[in-house]
PDB file of C-alpha atoms in Angstrom:
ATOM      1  CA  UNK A 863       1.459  93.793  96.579  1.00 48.00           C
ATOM      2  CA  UNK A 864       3.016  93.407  93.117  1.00 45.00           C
ATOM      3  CA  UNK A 865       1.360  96.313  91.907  1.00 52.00           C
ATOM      4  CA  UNK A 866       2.426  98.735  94.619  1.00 48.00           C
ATOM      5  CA  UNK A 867       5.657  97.235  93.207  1.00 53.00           C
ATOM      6  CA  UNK A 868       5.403  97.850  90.067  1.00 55.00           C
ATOM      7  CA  UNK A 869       4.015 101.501  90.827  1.00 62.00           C
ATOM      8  CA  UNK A 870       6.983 102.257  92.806  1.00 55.00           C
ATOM      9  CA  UNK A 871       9.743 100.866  90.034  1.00 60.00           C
ATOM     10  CA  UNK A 872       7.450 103.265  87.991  1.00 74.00           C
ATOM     11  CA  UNK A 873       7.717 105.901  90.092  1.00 77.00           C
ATOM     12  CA  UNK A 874      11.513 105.913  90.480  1.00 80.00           C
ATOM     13  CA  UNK A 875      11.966 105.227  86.696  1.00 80.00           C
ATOM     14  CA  UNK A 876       9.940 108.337  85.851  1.00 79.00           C
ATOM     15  CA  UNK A 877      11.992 110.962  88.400  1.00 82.00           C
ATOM     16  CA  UNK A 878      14.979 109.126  87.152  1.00 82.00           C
ATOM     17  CA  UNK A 879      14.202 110.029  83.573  1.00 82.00           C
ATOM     18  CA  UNK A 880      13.394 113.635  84.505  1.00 80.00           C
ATOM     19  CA  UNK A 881      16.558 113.976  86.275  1.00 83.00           C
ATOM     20  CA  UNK A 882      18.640 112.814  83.791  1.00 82.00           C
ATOM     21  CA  UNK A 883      17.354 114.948  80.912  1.00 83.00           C
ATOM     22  CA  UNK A 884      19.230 117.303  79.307  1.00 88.00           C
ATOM     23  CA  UNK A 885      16.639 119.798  78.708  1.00 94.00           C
ATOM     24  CA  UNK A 886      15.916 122.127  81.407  1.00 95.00           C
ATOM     25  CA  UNK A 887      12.429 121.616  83.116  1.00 96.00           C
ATOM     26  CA  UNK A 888      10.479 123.967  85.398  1.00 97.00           C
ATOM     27  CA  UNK A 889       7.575 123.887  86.548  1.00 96.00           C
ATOM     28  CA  UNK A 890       5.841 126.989  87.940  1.00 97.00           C
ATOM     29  CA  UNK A 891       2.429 127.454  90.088  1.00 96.00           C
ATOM     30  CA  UNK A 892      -0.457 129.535  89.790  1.00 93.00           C
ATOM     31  CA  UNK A 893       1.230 132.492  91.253  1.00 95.00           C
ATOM     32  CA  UNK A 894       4.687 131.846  88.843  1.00 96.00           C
ATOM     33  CA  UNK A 895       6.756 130.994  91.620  1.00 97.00           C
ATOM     34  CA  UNK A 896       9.077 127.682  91.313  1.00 97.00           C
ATOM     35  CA  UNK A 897       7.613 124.216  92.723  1.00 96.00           C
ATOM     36  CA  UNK A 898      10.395 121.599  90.518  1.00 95.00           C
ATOM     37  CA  UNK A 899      13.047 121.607  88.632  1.00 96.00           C
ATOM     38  CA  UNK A 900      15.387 119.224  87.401  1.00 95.00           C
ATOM     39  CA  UNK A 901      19.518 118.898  87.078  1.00 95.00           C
ATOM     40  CA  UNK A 902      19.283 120.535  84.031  1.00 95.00           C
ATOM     41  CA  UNK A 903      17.309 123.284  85.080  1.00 96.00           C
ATOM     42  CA  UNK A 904      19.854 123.747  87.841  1.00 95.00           C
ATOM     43  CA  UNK A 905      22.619 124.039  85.758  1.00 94.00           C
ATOM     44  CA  UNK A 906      21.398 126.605  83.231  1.00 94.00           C
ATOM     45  CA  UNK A 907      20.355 128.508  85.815  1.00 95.00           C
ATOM     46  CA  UNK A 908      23.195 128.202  87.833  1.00 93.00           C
ATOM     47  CA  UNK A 909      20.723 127.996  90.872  1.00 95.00           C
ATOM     48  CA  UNK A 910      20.002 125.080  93.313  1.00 95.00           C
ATOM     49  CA  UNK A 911      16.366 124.117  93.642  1.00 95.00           C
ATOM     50  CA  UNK A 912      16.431 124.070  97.357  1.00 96.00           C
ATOM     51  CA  UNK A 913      17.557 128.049  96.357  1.00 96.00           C
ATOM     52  CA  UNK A 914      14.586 128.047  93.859  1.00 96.00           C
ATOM     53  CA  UNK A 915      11.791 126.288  95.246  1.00 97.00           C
ATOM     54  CA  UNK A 916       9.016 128.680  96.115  1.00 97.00           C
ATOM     55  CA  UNK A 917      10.572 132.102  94.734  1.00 97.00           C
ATOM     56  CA  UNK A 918       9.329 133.367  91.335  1.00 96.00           C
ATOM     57  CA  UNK A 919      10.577 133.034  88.144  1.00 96.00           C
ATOM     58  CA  UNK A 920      11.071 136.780  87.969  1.00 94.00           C
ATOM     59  CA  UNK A 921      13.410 136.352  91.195  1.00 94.00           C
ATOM     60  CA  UNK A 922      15.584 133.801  89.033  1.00 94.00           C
ATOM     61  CA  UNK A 923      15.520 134.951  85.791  1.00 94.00           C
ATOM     62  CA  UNK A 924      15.027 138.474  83.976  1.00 92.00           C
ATOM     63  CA  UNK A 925      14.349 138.836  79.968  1.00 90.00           C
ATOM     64  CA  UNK A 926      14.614 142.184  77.701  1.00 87.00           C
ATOM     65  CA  UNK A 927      13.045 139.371  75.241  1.00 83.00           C
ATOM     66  CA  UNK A 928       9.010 139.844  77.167  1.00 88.00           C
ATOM     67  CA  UNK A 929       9.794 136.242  77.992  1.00 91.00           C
ATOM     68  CA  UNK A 930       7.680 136.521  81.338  1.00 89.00           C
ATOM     69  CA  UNK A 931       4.532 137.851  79.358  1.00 92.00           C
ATOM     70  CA  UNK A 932       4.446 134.803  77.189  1.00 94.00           C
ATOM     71  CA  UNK A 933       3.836 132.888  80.058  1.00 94.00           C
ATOM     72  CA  UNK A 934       1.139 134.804  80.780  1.00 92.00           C
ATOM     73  CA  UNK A 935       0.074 134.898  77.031  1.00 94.00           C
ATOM     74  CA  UNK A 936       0.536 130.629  77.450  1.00 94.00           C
ATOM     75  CA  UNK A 937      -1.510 130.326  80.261  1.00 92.00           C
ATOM     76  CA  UNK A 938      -4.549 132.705  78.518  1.00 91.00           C
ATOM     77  CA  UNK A 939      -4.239 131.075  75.152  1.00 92.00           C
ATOM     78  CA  UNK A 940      -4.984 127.620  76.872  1.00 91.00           C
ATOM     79  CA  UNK A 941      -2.061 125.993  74.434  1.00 93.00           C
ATOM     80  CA  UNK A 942       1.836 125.467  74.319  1.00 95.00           C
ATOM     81  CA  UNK A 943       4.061 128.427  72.879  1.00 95.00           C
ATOM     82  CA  UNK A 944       7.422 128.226  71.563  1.00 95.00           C
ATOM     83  CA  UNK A 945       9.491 131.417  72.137  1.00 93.00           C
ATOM     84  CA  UNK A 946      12.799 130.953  70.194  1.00 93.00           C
ATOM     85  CA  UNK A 947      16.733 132.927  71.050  1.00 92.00           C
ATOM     86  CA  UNK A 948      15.241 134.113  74.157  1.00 93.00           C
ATOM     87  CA  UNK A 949      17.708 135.588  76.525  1.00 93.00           C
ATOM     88  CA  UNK A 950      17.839 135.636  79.724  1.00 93.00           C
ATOM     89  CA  UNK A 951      20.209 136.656  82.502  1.00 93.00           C
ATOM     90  CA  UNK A 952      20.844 134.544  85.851  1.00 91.00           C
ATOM     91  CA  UNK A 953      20.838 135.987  89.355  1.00 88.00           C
ATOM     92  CA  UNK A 954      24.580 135.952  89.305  1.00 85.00           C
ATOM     93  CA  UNK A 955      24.289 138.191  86.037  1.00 88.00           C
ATOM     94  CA  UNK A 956      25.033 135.225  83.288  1.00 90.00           C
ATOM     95  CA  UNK A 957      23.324 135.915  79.849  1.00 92.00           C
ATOM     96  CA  UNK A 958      22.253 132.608  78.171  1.00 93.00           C
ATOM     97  CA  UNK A 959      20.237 132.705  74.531  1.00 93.00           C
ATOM     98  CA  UNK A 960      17.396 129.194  74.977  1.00 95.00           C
ATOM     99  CA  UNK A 961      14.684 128.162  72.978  1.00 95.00           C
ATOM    100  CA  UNK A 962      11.643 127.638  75.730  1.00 96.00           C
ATOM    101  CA  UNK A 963       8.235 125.941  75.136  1.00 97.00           C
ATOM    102  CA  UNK A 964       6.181 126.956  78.019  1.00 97.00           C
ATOM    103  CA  UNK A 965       2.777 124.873  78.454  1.00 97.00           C
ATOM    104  CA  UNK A 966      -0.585 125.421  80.428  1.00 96.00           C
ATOM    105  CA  UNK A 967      -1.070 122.056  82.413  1.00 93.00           C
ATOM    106  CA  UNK A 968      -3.979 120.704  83.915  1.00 80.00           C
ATOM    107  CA  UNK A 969      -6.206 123.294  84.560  1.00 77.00           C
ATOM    108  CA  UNK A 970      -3.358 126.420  83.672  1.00 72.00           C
ATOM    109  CA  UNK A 971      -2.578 126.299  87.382  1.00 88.00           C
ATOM    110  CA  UNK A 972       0.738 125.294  86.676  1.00 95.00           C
ATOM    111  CA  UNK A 973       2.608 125.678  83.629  1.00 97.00           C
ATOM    112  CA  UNK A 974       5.648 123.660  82.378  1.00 96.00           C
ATOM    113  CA  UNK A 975       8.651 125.591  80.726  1.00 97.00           C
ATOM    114  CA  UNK A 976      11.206 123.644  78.669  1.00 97.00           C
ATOM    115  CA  UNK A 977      14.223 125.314  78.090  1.00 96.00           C
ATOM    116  CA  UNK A 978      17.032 124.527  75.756  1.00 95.00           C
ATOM    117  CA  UNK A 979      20.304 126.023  75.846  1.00 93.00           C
ATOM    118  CA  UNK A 980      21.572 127.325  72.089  1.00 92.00           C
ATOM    119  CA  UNK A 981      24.487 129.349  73.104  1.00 80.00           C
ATOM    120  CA  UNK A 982      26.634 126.953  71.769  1.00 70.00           C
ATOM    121  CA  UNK A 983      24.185 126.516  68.500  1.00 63.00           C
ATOM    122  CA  UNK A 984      24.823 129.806  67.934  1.00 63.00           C
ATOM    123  CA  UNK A 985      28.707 130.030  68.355  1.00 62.00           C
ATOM    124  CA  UNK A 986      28.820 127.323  66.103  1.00 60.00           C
ATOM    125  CA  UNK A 987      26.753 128.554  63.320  1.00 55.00           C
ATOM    126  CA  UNK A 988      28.612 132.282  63.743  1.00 55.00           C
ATOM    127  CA  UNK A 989      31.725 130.510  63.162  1.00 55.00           C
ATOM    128  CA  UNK A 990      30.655 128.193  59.883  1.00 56.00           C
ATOM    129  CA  UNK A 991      29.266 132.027  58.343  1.00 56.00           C
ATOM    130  CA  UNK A 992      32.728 133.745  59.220  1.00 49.00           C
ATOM    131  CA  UNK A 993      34.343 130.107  57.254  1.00 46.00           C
ATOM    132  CA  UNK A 994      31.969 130.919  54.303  1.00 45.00           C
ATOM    133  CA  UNK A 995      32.618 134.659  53.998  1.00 42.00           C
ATOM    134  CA  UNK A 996      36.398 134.321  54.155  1.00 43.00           C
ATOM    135  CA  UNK A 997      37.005 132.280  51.036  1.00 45.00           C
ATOM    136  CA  UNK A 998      34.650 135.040  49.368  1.00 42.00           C
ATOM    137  CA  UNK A 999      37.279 137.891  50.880  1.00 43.00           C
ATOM    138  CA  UNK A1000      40.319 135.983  49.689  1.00 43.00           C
ATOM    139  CA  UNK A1001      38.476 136.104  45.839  1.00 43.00           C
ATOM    140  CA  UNK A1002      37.485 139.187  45.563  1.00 44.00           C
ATOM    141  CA  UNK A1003      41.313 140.882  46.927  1.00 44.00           C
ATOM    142  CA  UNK A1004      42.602 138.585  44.017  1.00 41.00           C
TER     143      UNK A1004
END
């Protein structure tokens, strides 16, 4: 009894951690269509997973970037792949710029995609270059 317990508290402890991550987890089936996601996923997405569950990733997301062929390249390589300033745009026509690990599990029937928002990243580091180039303006009109 006290390790059907324990097993449970473990249970609950592990879907609580994966809904309160901040980085956006999907998980996809053989045939690339959606079978979880967590909060985070939701909210980059701007998509519920009761909206998600069971359509494919193609449905949800579109990439210029050839995002949906390293998927393809993940599963076939057998290993994790890191595509970096991917964009992609929503259904509801929202461009977002993520880093994404996407990795073959078990036997490559499913594969796990980790995104990670850098919009913001990327604002901030645009702004810190326009700070630096400015004092370099102001010296030169001198």
């Amino acid at each position: 009894m006290l390790a059907v317990k324990i097993n449970l508290v473990d249970n609950r402890m592990v879907e609580s951690v994966i809904e309160n991550l901040s980085t956006a987890i999907v998980v996809l089936d053989r045939d690339l269509e959606i079978i979880f996601s967590n909060q985070a996923a939701e909210t980059l997405l701007m998509e519920s997973y009761a909206k998600m569950r069971g359509e494919s990733i193609a449905k949800i997301i579109s990439s210029e970037d050839g995002f949906l062929k390293r998927i393809d390249e993940a599963r076939s390589l057998e290993r994790p792949l890191t595509a970096r300033q991917i964009c992609l745009e929503t259904n509801n026509a929202t461009v977002i710029t993520v880093d994404a690990t996407i990795t073959p599990l078990l036997d490559q029937s499913e594969i796990l995609i980790e995104f990670i928002a850098i919009d913001r990243y990327l604002r901030i580091d645009l702004r810190g270059q326009t700070f630096q180039y400015r004092p370099s303006r102001l010296n030169v009109r001198v």
